[in-house]
GROMACS .gro file of C-alpha atoms in nm:
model
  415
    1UNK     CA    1  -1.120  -7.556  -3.797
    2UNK     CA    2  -1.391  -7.321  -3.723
    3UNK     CA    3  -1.700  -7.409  -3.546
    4UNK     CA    4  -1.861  -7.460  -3.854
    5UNK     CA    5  -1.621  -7.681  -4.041
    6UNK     CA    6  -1.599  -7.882  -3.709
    7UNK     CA    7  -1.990  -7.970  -3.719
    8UNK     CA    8  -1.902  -8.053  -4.098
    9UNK     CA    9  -1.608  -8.236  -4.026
   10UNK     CA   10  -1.820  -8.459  -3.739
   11UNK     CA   11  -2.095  -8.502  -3.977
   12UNK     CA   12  -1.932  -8.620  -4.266
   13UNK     CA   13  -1.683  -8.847  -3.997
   14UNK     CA   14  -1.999  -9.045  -3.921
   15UNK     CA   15  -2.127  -9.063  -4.312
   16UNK     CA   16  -1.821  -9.242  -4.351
   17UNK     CA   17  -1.798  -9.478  -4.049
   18UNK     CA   18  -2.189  -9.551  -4.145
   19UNK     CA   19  -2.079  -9.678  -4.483
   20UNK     CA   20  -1.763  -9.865  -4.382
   21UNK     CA   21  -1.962 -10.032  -4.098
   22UNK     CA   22  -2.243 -10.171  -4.371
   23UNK     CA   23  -1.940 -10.262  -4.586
   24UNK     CA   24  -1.818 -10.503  -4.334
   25UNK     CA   25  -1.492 -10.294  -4.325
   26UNK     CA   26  -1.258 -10.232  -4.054
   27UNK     CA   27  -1.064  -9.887  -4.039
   28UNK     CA   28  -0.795 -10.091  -4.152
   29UNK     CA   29  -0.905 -10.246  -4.447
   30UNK     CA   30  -1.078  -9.899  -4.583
   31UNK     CA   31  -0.754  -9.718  -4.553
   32UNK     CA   32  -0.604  -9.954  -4.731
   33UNK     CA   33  -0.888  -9.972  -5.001
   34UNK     CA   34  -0.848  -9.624  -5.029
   35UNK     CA   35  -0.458  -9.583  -5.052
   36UNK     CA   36  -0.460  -9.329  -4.740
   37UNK     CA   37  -0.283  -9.377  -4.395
   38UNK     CA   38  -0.501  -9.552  -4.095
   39UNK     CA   39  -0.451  -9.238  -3.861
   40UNK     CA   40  -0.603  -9.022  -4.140
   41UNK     CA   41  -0.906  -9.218  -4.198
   42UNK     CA   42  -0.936  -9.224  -3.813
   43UNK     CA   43  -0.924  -8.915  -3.777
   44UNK     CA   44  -1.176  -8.813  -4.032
   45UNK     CA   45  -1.443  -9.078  -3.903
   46UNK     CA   46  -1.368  -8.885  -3.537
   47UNK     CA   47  -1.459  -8.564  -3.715
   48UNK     CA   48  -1.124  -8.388  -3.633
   49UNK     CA   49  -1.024  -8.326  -4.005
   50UNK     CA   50  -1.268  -8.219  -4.283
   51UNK     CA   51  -1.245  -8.454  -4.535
   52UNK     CA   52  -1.248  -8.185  -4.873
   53UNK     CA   53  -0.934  -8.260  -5.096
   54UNK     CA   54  -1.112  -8.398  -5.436
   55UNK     CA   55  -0.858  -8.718  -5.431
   56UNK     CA   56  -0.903  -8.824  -5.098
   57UNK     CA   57  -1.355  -8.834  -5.134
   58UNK     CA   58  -1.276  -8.996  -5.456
   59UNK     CA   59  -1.085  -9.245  -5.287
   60UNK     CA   60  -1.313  -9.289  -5.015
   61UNK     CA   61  -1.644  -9.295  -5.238
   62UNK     CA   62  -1.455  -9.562  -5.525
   63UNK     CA   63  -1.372  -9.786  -5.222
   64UNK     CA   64  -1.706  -9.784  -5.063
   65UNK     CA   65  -1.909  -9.867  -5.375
   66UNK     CA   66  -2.075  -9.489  -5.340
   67UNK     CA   67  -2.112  -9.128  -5.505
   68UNK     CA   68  -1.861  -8.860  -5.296
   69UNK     CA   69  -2.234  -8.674  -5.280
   70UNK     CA   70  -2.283  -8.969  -5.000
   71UNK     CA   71  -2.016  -8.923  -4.809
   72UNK     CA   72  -2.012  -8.540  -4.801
   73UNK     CA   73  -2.431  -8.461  -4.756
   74UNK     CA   74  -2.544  -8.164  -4.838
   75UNK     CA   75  -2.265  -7.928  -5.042
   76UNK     CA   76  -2.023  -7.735  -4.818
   77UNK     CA   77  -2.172  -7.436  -4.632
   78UNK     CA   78  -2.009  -7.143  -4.794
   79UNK     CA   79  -1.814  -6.821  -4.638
   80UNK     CA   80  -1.826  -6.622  -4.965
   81UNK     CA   81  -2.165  -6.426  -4.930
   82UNK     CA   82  -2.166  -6.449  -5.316
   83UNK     CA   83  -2.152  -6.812  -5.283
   84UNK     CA   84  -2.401  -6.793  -5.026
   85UNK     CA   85  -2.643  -6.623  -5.254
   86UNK     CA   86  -2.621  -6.894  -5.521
   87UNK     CA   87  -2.691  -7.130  -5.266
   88UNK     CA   88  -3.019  -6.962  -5.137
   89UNK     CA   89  -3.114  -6.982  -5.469
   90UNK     CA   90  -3.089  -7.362  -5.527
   91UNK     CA   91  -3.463  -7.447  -5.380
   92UNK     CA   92  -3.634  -7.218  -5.647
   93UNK     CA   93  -3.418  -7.380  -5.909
   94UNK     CA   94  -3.448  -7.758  -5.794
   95UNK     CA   95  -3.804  -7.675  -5.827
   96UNK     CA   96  -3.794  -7.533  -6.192
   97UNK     CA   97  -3.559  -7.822  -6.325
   98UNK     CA   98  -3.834  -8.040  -6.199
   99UNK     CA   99  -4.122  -7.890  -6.347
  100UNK     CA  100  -3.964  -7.844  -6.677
  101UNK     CA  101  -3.975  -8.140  -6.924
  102UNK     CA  102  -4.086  -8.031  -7.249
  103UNK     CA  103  -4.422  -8.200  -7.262
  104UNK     CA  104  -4.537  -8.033  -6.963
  105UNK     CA  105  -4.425  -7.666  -6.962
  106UNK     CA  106  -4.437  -7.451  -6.662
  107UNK     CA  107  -4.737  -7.217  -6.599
  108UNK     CA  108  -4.600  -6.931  -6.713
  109UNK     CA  109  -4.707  -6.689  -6.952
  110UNK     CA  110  -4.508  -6.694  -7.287
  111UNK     CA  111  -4.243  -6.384  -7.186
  112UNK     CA  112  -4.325  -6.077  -7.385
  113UNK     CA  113  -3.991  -6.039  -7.558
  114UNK     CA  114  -3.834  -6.154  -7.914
  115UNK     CA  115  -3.602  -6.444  -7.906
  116UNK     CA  116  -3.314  -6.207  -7.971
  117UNK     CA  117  -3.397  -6.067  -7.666
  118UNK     CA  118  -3.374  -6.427  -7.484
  119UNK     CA  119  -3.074  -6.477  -7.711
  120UNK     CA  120  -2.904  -6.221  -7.538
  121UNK     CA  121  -3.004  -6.345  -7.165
  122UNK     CA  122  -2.838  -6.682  -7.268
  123UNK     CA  123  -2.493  -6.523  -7.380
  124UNK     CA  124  -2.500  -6.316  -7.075
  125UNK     CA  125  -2.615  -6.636  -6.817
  126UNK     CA  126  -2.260  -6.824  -7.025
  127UNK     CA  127  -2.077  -6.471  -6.931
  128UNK     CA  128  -2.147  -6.495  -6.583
  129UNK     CA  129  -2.025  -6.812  -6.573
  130UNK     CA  130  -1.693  -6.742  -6.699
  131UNK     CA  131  -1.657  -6.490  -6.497
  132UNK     CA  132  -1.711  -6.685  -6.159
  133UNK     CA  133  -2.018  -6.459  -6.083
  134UNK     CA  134  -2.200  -6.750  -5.936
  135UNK     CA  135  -2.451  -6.587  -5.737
  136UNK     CA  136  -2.526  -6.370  -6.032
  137UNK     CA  137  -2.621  -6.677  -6.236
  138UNK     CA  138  -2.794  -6.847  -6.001
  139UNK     CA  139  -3.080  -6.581  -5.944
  140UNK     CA  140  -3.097  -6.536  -6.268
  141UNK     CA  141  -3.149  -6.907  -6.394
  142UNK     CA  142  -3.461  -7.000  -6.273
  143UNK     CA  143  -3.652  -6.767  -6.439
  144UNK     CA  144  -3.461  -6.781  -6.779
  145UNK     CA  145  -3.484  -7.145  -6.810
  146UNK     CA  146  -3.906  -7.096  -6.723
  147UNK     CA  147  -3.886  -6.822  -6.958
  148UNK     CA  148  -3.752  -7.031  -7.274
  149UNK     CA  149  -3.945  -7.324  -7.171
  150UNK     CA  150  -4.237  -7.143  -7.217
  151UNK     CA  151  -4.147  -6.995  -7.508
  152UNK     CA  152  -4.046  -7.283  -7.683
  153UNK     CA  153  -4.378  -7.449  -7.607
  154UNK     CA  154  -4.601  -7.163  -7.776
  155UNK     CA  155  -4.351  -7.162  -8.076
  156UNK     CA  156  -4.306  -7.323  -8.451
  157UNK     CA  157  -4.136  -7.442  -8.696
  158UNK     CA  158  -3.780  -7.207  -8.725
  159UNK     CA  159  -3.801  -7.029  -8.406
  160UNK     CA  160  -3.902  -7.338  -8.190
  161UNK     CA  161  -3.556  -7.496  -8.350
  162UNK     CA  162  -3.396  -7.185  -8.252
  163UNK     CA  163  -3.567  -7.129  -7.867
  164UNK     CA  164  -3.487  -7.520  -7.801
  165UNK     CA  165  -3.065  -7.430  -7.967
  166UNK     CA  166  -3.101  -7.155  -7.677
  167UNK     CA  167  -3.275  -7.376  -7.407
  168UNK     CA  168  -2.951  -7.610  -7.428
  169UNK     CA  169  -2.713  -7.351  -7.426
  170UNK     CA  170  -2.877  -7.176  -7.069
  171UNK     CA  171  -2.950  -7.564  -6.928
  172UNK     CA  172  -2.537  -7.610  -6.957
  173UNK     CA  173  -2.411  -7.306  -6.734
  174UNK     CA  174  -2.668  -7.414  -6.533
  175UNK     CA  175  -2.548  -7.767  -6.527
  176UNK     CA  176  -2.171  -7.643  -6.471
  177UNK     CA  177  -2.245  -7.437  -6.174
  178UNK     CA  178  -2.442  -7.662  -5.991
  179UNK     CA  179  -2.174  -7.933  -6.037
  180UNK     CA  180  -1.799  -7.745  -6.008
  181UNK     CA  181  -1.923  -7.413  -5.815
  182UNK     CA  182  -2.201  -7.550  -5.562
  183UNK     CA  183  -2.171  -7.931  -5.570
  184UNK     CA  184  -2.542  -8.026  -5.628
  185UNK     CA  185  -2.449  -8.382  -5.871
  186UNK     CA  186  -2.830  -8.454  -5.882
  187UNK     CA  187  -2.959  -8.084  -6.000
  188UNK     CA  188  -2.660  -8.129  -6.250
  189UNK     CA  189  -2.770  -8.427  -6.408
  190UNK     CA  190  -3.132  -8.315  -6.434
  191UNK     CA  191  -2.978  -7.978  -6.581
  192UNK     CA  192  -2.807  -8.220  -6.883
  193UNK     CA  193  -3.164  -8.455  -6.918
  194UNK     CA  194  -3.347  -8.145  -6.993
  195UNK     CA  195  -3.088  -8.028  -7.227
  196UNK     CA  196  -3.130  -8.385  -7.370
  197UNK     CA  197  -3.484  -8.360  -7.434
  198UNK     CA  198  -3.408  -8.010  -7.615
  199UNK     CA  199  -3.147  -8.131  -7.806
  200UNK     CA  200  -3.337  -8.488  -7.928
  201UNK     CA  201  -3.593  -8.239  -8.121
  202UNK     CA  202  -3.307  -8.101  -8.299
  203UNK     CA  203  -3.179  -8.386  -8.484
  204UNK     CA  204  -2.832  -8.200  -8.435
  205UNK     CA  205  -2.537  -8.463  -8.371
  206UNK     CA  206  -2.288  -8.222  -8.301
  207UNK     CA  207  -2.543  -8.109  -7.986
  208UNK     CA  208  -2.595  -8.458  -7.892
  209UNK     CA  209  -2.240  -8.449  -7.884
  210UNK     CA  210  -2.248  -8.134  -7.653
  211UNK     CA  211  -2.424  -8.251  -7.395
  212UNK     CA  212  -2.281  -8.581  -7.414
  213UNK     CA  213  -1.947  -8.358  -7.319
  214UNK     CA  214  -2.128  -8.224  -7.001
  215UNK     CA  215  -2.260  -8.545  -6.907
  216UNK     CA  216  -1.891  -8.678  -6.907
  217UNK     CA  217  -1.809  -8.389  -6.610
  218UNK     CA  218  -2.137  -8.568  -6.383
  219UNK     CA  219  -2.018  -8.885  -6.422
  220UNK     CA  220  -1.650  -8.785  -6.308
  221UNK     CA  221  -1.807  -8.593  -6.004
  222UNK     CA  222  -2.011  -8.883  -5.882
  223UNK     CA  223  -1.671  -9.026  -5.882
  224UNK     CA  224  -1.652  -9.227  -6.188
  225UNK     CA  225  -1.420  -9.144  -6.439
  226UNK     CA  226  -1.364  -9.475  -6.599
  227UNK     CA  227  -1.730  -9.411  -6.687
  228UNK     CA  228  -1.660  -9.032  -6.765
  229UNK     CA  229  -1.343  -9.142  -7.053
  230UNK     CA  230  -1.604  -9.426  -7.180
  231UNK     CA  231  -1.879  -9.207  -7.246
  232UNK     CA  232  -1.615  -8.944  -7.378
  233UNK     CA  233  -1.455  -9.214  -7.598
  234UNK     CA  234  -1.794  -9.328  -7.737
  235UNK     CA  235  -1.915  -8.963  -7.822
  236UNK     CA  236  -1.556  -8.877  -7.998
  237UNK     CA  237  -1.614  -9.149  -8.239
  238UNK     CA  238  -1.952  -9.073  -8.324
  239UNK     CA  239  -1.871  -8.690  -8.362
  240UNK     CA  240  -1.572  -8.782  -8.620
  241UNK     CA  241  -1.872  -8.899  -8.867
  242UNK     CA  242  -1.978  -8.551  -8.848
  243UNK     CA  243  -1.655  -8.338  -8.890
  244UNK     CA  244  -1.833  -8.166  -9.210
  245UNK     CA  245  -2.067  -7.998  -8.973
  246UNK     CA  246  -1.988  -7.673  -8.783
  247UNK     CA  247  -1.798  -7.690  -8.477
  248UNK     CA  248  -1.746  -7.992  -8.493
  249UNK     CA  249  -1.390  -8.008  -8.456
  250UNK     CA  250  -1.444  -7.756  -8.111
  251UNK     CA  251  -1.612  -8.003  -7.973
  252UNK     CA  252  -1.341  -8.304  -8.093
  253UNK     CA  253  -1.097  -8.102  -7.920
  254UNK     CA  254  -1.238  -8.082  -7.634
  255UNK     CA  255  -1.382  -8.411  -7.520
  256UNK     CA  256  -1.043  -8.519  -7.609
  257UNK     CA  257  -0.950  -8.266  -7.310
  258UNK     CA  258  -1.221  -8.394  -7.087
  259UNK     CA  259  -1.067  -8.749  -7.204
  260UNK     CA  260  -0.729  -8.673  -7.072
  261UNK     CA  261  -0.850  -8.507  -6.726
  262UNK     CA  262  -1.067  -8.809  -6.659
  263UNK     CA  263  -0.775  -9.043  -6.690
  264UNK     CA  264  -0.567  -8.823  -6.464
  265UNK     CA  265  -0.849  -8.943  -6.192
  266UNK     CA  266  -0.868  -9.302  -6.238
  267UNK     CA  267  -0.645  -9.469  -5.980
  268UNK     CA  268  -0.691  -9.756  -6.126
  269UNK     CA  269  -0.445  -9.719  -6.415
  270UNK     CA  270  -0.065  -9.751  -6.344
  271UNK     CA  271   0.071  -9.400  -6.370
  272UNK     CA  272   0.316  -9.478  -6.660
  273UNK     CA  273   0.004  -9.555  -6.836
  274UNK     CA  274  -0.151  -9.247  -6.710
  275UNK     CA  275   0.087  -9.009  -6.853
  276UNK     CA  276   0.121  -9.213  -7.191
  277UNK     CA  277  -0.281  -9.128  -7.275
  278UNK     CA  278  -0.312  -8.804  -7.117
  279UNK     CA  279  -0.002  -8.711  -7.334
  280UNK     CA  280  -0.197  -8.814  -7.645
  281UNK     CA  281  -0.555  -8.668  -7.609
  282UNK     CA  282  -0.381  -8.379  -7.529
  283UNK     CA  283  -0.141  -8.417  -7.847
  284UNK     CA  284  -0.472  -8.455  -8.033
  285UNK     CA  285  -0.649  -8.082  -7.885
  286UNK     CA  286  -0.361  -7.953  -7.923
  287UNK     CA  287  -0.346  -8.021  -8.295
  288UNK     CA  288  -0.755  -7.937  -8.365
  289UNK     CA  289  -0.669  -7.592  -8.121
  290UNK     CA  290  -0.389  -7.479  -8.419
  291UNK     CA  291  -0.671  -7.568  -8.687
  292UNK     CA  292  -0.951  -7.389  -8.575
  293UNK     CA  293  -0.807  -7.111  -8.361
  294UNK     CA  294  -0.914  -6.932  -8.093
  295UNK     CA  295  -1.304  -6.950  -8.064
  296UNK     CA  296  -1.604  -6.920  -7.859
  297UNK     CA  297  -1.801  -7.216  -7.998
  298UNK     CA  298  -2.075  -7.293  -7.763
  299UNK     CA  299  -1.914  -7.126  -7.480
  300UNK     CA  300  -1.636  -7.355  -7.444
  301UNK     CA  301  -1.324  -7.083  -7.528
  302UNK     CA  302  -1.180  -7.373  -7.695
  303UNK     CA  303  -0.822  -7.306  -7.853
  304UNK     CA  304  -0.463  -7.280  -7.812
  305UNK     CA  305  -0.472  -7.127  -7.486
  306UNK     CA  306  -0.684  -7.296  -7.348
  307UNK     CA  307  -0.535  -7.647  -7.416
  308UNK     CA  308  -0.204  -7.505  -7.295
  309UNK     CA  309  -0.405  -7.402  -6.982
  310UNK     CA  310  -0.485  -7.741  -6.982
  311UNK     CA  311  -0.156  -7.848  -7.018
  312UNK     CA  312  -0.034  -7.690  -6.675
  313UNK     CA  313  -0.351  -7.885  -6.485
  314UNK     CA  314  -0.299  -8.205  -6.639
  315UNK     CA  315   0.065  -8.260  -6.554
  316UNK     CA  316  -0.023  -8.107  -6.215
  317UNK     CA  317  -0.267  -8.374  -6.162
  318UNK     CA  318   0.001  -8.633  -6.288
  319UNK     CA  319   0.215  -8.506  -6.024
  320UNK     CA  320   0.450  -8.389  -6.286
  321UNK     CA  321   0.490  -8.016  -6.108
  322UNK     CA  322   0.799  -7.963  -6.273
  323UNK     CA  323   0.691  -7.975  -6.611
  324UNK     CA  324   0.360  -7.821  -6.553
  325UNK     CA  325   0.504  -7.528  -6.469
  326UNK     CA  326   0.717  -7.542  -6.724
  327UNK     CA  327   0.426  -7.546  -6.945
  328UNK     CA  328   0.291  -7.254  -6.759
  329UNK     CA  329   0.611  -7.021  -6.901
  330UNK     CA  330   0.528  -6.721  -7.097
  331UNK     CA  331   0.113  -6.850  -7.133
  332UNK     CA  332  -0.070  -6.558  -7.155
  333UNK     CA  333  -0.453  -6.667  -7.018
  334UNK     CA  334  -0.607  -6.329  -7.069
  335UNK     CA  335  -0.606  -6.409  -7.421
  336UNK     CA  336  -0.934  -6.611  -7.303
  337UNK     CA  337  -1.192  -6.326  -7.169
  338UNK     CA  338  -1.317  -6.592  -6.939
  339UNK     CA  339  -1.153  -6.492  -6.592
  340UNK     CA  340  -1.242  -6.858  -6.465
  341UNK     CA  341  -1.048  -7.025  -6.699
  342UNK     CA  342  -0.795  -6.754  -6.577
  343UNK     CA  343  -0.798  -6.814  -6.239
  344UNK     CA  344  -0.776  -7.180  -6.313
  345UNK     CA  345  -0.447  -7.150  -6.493
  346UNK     CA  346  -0.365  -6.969  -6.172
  347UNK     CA  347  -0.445  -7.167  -5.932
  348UNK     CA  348  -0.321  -7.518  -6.116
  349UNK     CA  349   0.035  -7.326  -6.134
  350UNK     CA  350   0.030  -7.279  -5.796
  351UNK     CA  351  -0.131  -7.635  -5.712
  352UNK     CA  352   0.180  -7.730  -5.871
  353UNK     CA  353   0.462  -7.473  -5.737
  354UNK     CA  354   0.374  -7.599  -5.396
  355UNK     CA  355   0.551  -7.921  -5.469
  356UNK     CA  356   0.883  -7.744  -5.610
  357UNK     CA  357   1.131  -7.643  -5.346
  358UNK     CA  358   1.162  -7.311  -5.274
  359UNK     CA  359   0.857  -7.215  -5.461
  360UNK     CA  360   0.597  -7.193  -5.154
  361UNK     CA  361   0.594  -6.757  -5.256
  362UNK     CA  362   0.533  -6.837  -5.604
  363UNK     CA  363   0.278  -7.044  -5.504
  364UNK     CA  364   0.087  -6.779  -5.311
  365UNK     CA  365   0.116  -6.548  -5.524
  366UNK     CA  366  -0.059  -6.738  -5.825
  367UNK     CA  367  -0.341  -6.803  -5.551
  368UNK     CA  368  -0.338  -6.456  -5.469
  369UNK     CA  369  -0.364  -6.374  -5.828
  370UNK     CA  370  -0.649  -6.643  -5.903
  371UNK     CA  371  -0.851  -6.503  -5.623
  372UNK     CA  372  -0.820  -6.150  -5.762
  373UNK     CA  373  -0.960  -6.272  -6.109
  374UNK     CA  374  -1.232  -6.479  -5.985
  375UNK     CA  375  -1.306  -6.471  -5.621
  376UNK     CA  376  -1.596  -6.695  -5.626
  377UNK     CA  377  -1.392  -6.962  -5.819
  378UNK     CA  378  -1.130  -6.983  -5.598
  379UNK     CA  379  -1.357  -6.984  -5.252
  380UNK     CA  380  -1.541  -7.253  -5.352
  381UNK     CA  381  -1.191  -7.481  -5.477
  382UNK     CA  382  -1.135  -7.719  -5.242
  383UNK     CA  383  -0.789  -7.834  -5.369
  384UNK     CA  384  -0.682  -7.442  -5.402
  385UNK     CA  385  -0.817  -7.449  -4.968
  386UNK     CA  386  -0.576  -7.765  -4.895
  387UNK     CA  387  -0.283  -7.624  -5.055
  388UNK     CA  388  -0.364  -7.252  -4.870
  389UNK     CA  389  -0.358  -7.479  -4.576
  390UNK     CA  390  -0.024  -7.629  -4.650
  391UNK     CA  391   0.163  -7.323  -4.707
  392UNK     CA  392   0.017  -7.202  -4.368
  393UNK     CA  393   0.218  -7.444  -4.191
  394UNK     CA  394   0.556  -7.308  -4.409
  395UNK     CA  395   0.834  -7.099  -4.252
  396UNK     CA  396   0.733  -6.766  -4.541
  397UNK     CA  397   0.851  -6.402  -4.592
  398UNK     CA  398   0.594  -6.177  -4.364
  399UNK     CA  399   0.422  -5.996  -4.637
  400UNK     CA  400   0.403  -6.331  -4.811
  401UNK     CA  401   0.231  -6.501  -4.510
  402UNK     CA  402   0.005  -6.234  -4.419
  403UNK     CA  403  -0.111  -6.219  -4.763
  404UNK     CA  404  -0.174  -6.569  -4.705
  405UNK     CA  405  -0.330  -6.561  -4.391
  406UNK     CA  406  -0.583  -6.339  -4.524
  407UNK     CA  407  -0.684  -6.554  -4.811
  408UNK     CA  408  -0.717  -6.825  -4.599
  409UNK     CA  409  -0.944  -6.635  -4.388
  410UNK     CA  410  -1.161  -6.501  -4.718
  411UNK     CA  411  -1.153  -6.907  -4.724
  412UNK     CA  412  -1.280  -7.002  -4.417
  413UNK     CA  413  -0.946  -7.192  -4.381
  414UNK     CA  414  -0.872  -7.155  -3.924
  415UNK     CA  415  -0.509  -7.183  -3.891
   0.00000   0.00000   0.00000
């Protein structure tokens, strides 16, 4: 570790000694709560490994009664200067999201410019998203969210309808990014209740629905994703009263996606069981992707390809690794002109060529790949850092490990 990861690694070490200590827990009996070894736990609560791999603060956080957001603080510092931007850019847009419910809009001057013109500043803020360009986004956000909010309050009838349709669609980037990119749970969830307030105005099921889909990702983040599938299950069975409306069946396919990802994180199910569901929610986007195609439905790129992206992270998250690359034969993921979705067919193949033997090149070079789609993606992936870390530590060809060596530098992974 680097000086700065060990200062991250010591601070988080006593977050979680702090909360085993007012849980009346010994070292011991957290480990074993948790389903890791003693002399990890140790030496995480002696700050002398970073405790970053998804699993492990889920494990941590679901044994301690807490959100991971407890354990870990603030969000990592980041090494990517792009990253870094987006961070810098948080205060301004904590500060917006809390300024902005619809009864009391921000003192701001309506923005001189028709709503096709805002129209188009939504489509590109869901662009940069896709394309990993987080720090792009970020400084762009809080003055397109202040922008419609205004604008929405000084219009009527049609175009308010239409300005509050485009106020939900720039609140969920915003919501995504804070959550999967930076890590900020709380500006997420204030991103979706704003959305919410939008969306109740529009009397629009299928966008109740929407953000009911985003609000499924929070609740897995804050480390809850028997929560996450409930919420999921409770929306897909409201949206199948509305299958007449448009999009509808986008949607369907993907909170059954969202459905099978959150049971890949519940520990709590046996992992026969686990496979057996995940199998059928994806079964059931699969069938809705052949219906309705390839599409670009609220953003989403919902469609064959990407529910046989899917495919390759859900068995990887099984532990399946030989069939999810199997799945990962012959998919073309360029089909999607989303390079994060890309990357993170990229990345999930190698996540899951790390665990075949004599894969460990293949591996790298699907990281390698992923970080050449979407840098910014892949910096800010902590599973994508442990398995970089992993394949460090593997006898490789030289070209192979000093490709390697430099990602995990571009990282901030210290040998």
């Amino acid at each position: 570790m680097n000086e700065q990861q060990h200062e991250l690694a010591k601070l988080i070490g006593r977050r979680v000694r702090t909360l085993r200590a007012k849980r009346g827990l010994t070292v011991r009996e957290l480990s074993a709560l948790a389903g890791v070894s003693y002399s990890y736990l140790a030496m995480v609560e002696r700050g002398e490994r970073l405790l970053k791999d998804r699993s492990y603060i889920d494990a941590f956080a679901d044994a301690l009664r807490v959100a991971p957001s407890e354990l870990l603080g603030q969000p990592f510092l980041p090494v990517d200067p792009h990253a870094a931007e987006a961070h810098a850019s948080i205060p301004e847009l904590r500060l917006a999201l809390m300024g902005m419910a619809l009864g009391n809009p921000p003192d701001r001057r309506t923005p001189d410019e028709p709503v096709t013109r805002l129209a188009a500043r939504v489509r590109r803020a869901n662009r940069l998203y896709h394309a990993a360009e987080y720090g792009a986004l970020a400084v762009r956000l809080p003055a397109l969210l202040a922008d419609l909010q205004a604008a929405a309050a000084a219009s009527e009838g049609r175009t308010r309808l239409r300005v509050l349709r485009l106020l939900a669609d720039a609140y969920h980037p915003a919501c995504t990014l804070m959550l999967k990119a930076l890590g900020y749970t709380d500006l997420a969830f204030i991103s979706i209740t704003r959305a919410g307030e939008a969306i109740a105005e529009l009397e629009d099921p299928v966008y109740t629905a929407l953000n009911s889909f985003f609000a499924t990702h929070i609740l897995m983040a804050a480390g809850s994703p028997q929560q996450a599938l409930s919420k999921a299950t409770t929306t897909v069975n409201l949206l199948e009263q509305h299958l007449d409306l448009p999009n509808a069946e986008v949607l369907l396919g993907e909170l059954h996606l969202i459905s099978a990802t959150s049971i890949t994180k519940d520990p709590r199910r046996p992992v026969e069981d686990r496979t057996v569901d995940v199998r059928s929610h994806l079964a059931e986007a699969v069938r809705l992707a052949d219906e309705v195609g390839e599409t670009r439905a609220f953003h989403l790129n919902f469609g064959p390809t990407n529910a046989k992206i899917h495919r390759v992270s859900l068995n990887t998250d099984l532990g399946h690794h030989g069939d999810a690359v199997t799945a990962g034969t012959d998919l073309h993921p360029e089909v999607i002109s989303a390079p994060g979705r890309q990357a993170a067919y990229h990345a999930d193949l190698g996540r899951a060529l790390v665990h075949v033997r004599g894969k460990a090149p293949a591996a790298a070079a699907q990281f390698l790949q992923a970080e050449q789609i979407a840098p910014q993606r892949v910096h800010a992936d902590a599973l994508i850092g442990d398995s970089v870390s992993y394949l460090l530590g593997k006898r490789l060809p030289a070209h192979v490990q000093r490709d390697l060596v430099g990602l995990a530098h571009r990282m901030g992974i210290s040998r």
